[in-house]
Coordinates of C-alpha atoms and ligand atoms in Angstrom, one line a residue:
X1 CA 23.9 -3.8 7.4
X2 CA 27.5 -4.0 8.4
X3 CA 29.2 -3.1 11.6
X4 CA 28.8 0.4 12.4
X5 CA 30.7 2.6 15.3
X6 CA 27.7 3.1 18.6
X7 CA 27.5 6.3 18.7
X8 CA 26.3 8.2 21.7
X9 CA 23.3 10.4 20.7
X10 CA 23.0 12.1 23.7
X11 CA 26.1 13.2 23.6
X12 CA 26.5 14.5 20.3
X13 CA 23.2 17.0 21.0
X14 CA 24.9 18.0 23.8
X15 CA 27.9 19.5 21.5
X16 CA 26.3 20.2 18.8
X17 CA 24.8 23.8 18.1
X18 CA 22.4 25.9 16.2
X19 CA 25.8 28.5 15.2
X20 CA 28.0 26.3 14.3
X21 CA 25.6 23.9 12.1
X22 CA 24.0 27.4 10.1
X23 CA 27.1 28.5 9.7
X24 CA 28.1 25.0 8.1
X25 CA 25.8 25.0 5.2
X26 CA 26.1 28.5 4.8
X27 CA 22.6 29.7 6.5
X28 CA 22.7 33.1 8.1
X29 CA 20.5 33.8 11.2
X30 CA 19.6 36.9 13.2
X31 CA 21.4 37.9 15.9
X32 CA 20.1 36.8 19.7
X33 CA 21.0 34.5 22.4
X34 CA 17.7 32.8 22.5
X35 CA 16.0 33.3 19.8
X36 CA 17.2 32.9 16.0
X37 CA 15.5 33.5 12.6
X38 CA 15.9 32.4 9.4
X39 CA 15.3 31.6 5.7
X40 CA 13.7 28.1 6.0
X41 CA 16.1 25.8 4.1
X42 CA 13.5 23.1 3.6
X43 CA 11.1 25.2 1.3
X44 CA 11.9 28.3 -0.7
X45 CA 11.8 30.8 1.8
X46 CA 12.2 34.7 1.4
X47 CA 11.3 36.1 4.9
X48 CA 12.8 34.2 7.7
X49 CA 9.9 31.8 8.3
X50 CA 12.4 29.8 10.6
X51 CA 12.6 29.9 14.0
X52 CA 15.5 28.9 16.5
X53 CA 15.0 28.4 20.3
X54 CA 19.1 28.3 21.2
X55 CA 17.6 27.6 24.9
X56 CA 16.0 24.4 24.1
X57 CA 18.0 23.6 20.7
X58 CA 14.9 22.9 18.4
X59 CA 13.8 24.5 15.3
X60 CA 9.9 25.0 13.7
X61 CA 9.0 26.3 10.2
X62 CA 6.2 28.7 10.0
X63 CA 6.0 28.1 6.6
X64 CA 6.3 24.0 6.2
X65 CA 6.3 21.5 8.7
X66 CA 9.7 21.6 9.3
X67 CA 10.8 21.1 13.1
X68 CA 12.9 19.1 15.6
X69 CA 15.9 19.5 17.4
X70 CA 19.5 20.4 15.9
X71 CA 20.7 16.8 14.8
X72 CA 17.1 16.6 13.3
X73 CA 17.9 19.9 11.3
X74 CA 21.6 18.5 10.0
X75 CA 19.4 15.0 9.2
X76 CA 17.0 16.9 6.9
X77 CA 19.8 19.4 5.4
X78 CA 21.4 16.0 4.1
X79 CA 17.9 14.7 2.9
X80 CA 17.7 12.3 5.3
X81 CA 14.3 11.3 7.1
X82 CA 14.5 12.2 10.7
X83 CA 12.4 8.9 11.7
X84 CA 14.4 6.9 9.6
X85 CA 16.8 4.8 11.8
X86 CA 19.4 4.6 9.0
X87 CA 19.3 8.8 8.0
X88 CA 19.8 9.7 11.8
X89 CA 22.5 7.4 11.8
X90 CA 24.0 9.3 8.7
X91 CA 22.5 12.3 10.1
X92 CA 24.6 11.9 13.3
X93 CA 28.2 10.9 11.1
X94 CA 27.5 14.1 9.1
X95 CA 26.9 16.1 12.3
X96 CA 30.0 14.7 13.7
X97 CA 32.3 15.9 11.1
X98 CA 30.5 19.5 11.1
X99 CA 32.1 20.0 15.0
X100 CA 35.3 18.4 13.4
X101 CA 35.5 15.5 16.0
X102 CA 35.2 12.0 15.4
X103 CA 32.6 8.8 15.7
X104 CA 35.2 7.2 18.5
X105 CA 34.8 10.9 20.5
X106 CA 30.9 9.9 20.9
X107 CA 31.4 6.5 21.3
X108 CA 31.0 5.9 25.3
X109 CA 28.3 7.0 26.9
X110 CA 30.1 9.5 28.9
X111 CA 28.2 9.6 32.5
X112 CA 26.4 6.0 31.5
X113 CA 27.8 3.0 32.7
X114 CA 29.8 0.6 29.7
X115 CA 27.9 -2.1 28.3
X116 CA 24.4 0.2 27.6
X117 CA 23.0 -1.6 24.3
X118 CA 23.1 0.4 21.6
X119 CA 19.4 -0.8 20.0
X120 CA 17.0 1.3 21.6
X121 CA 19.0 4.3 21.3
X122 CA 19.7 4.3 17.3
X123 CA 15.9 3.4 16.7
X124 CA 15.2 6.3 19.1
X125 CA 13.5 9.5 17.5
X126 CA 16.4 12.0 18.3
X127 CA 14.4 13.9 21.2
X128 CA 14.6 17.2 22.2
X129 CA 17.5 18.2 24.8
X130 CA 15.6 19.4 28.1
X131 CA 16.8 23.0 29.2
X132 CA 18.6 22.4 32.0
X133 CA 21.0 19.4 31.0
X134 CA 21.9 21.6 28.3
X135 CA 22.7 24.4 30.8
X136 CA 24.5 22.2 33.0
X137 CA 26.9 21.6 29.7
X138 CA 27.8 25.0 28.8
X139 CA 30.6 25.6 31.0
X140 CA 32.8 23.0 28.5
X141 CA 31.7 24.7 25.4
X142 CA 35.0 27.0 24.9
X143 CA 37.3 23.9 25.6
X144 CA 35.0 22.0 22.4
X145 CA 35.1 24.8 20.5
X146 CA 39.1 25.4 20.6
X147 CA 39.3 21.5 18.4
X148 CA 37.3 23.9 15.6
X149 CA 40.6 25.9 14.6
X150 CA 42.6 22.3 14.2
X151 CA 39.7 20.5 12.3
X152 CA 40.4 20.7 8.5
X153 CA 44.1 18.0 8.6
X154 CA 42.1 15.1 9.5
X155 CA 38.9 15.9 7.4
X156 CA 38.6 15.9 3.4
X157 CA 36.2 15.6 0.9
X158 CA 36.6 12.5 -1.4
X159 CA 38.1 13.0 -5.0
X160 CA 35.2 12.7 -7.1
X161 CA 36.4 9.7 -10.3
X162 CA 33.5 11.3 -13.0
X163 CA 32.7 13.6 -15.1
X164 CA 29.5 15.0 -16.4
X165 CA 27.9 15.4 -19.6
X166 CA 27.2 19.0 -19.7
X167 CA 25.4 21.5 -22.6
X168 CA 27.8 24.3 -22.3
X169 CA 25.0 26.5 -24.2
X170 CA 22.0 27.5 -22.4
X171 CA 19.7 30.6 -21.7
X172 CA 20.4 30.8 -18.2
X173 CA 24.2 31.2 -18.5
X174 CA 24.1 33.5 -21.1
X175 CA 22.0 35.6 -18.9
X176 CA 24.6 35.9 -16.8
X177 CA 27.2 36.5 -19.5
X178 CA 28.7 33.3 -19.4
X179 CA 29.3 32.2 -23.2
X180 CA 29.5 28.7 -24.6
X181 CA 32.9 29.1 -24.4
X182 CA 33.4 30.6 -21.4
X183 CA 31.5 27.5 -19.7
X184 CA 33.3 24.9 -21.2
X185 CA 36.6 26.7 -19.7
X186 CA 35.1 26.5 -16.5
X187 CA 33.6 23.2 -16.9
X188 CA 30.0 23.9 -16.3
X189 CA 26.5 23.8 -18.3
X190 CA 23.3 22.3 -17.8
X191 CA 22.8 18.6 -17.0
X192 CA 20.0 16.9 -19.0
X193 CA 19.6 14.0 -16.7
X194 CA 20.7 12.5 -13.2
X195 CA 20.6 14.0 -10.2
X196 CA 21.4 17.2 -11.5
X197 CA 18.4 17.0 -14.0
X198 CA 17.5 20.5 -15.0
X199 CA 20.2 22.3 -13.2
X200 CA 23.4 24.1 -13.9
X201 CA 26.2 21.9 -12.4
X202 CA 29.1 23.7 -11.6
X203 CA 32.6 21.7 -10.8
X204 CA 34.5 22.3 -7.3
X205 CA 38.0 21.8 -6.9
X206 CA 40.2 21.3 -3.9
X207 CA 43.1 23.5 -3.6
X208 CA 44.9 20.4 -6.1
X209 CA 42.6 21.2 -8.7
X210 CA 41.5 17.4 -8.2
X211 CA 37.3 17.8 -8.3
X212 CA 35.6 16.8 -5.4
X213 CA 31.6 17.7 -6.0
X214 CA 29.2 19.1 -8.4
X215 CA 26.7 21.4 -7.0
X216 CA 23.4 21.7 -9.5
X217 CA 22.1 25.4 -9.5
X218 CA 18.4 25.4 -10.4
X219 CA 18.4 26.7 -13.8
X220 CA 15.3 28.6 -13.8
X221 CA 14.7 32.0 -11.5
X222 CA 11.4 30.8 -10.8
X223 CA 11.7 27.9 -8.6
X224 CA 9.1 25.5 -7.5
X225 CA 8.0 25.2 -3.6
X226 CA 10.5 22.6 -1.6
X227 CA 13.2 23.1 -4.7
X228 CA 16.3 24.1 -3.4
X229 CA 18.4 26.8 -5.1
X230 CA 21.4 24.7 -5.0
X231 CA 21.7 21.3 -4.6
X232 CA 24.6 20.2 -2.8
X233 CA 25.9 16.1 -2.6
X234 CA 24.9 14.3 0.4
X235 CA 28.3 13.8 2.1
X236 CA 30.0 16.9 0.4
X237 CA 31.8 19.3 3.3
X238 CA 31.3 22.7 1.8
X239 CA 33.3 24.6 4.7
X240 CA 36.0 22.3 3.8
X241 CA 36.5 24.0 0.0
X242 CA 36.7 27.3 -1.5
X243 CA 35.3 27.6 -5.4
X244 CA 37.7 28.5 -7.9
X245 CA 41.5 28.3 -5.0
X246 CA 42.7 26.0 -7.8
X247 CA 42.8 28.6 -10.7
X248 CA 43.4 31.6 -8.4
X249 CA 46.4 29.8 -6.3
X250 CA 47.6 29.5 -10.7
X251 CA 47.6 33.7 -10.5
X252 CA 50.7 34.1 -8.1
X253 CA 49.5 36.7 -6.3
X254 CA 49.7 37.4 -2.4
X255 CA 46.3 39.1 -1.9
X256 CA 42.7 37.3 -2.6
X257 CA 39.3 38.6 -3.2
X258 CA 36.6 36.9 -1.3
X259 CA 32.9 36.3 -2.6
X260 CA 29.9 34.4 -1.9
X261 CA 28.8 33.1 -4.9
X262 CA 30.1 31.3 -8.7
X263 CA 28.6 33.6 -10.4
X264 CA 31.1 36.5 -8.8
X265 CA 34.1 34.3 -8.6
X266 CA 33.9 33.6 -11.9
X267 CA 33.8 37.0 -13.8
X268 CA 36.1 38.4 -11.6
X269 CA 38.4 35.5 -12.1
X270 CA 37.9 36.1 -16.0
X271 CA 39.1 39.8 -15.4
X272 CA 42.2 38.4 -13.7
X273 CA 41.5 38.7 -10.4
X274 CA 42.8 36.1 -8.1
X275 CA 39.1 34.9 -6.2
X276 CA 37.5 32.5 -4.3
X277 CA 33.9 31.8 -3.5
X278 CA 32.5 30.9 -0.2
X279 CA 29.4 29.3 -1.6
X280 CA 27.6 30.8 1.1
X281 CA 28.4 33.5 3.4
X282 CA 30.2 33.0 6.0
X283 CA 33.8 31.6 5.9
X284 CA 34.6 28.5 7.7
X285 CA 37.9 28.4 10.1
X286 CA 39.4 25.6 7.2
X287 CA 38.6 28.2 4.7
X288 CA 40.3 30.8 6.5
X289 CA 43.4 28.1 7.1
X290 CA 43.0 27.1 3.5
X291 CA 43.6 31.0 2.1
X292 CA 46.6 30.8 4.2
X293 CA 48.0 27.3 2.9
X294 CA 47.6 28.7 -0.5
X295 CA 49.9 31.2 -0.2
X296 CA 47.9 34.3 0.0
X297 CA 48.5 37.0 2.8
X298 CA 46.1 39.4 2.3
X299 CA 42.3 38.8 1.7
X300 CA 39.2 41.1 0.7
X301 CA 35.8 40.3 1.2
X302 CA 33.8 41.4 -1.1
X303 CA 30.0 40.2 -0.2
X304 CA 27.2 41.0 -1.5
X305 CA 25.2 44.4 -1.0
X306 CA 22.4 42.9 1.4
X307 CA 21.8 42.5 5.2
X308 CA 23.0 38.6 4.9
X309 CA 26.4 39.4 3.2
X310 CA 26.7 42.5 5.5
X311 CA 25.6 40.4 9.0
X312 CA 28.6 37.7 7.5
X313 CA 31.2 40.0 6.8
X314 CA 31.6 41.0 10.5
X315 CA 32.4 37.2 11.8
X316 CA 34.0 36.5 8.5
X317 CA 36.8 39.4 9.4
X318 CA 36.8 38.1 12.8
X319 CA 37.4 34.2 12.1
X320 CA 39.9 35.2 8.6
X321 CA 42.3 37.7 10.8
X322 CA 43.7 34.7 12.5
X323 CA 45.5 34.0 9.7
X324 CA 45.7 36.6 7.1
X325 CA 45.0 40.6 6.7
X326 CA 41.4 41.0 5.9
X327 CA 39.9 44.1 4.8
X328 CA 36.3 44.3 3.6
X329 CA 34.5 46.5 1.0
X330 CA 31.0 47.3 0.9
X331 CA 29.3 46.8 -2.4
X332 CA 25.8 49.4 -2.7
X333 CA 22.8 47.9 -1.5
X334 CA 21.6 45.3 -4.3
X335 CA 25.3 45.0 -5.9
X336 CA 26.8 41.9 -6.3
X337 CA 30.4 41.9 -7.3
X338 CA 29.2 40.1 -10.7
X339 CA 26.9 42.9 -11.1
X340 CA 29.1 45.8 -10.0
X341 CA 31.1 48.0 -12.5
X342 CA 34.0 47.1 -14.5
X343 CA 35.3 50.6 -13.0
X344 CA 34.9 49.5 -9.7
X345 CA 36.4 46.2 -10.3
X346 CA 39.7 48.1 -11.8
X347 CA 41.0 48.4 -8.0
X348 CA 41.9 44.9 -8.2
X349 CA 43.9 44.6 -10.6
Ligands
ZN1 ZN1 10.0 25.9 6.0

């Protein structure tokens, strides 16, 4: 094992909450101050088996054995093991960049005196915050929270140096109207083997068009218990990137249309709509700062017809007006703007 930065667990906990880490990898929760549901991430989840306790900052799964306490959550959305000393480690690194700070910010014990060994503490079993230390740390939060609108300079996601071997053909795109053709423009099909065996891998691109990540859609609607939907890799920073900027920023237009999902972005792209997906639903404050640096000055979100696209769009407007105009459209209930009419797609163009 080589030398790594002592990082201060108690710390971190301290800063790091439920809010910020859903909104990270795209989860949406119900609203409340102390109590949160949602769609268990860690098994394939319709109703919101998945409940929060913001007071006490732990999480349990009414429908796996999922449970722990926030940096346990972030440990187990990057596949780690929560007992394992090396995944909390990781675990902790990843939760780090998700508050946009850095390993040096939790490296001194902040009310400990120097010199504490670090042993005991990275073999520790990250515990659960008690109530009232928690409390007691609330009255910083807005000062923390203020680094969140300056995060995205410092952070990036790696430039990814391979390309997969994709089948441009398969059922599961056509379904969706995406031709052989069509996929091979876009660079995606379905990966035979790897770690994107049986899955549609679909190519992100920073704002350079350089590609930083693959994420592997499930290609099958039925999916197996404990299979996620998408797969996402380990280390990839999804609120840093927006699907498809590269190819809209290539439209020259000043306005944007905002989805949640490939699927979406990528018809409405084909019509010649300039588009970006969110790959989730709620926009991140570099995503809003990244619409910006692109050039665009007016954005339209255009979620999808449900109660978590609906629930998003509210603190989407909210974090995206800080830099551009936002105005938001409501598709019908069940519409997805890959499903909606090519009349009511006309406004765009
Ligand atoms: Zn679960």
């Amino acid at each position: 094992m080589t030398q790594k930065q002592w990082i201060e667990f108690a710390a971190l906990r301290e800063e790091l909450d439920f809010p910020t880490v859903l909104q990270h990898y795209g989860l949406t929760h119900s609203e409340g101050k102390t109590q949160l549901k949602i769609n268990c991430p860690f098994h394939e989840d319709h109703s919101p088996s998945c409940s929060i306790n913001m007071t006490r900052g732990i999480f349990k799964c009414f429908g796996c054995a999922a449970k722990g306490n926030v940096l346990e959550f972030v440990i187990q959305m990057e596949g780690g093991n929560p007992e394992d000393r090396e995944d909390i480690y990781k675990g902790a690194l990843t939760a780090i960049e998700i508050l946009g700070r850095t390993p040096e910010d939790f490296a001194k014990p902040s009310s400990n005196p120097k010199g504490k060994k670090p042993a005991h503490k990275a073999s520790g079993k990250a515990d659960t915050k008690p109530s009232k230390q928690r409390d007691a740390k609330t009255a910083d939060k807005p000062a923390q929270r203020a680094s969140d609108d300056a995060e995205s300079p410092a952070k990036k996601n790696a430039v990814l140096d391979l390309q997969l071997d994709l089948e441009h053909e398969h059922p599961f795109l056509i379904e969706r109207g995406i031709e052989p053709d069509m996929a091979e423009r876009y660079g995606l099909g379905f990966c035979a083997g790897g770690i994107m065996k049986g899955r549609i891998a679909i190519p992100i691109h920073n704002q350079l068009g350089e590609l930083v990540a693959y994420v592997g859609r499930y290609a099958n609607e039925h999916i197996p218990d404990k299979v996620d939907r998408y797969r996402f890799p380990k280390r990839f920073l999804k609120s840093l990137e927006l699907y498809n900027i590269h190819r809209a920023m290539t439209l020259e237009k000043r306005y944007l249309v905002l989805v949640e999902g490939y699927w979406s972005a990528i018809r409405l792209h084909d019509a010649g709509i300039p588009v970006v997906a969110l790959m989730g639903t709620s926009v991140s404050h570099a995503q809003a700062q990244l619409v910006r640096e692109a050039g665009f000055k007016f954005i339209t979100q255009l979620l999808d017809g449900d109660d978590p696209g609906r629930a998003a769009a509210k603190e989407n407007a909210h974090i995206l007006a800080k830099h551009v105009y936002v105005r938001t459209l409501e598709l019908p209930d069940g519409e997805k703007p890959d499903t909606v009419s090519e009349d009511f797609l006309k406004q765009f163009g």
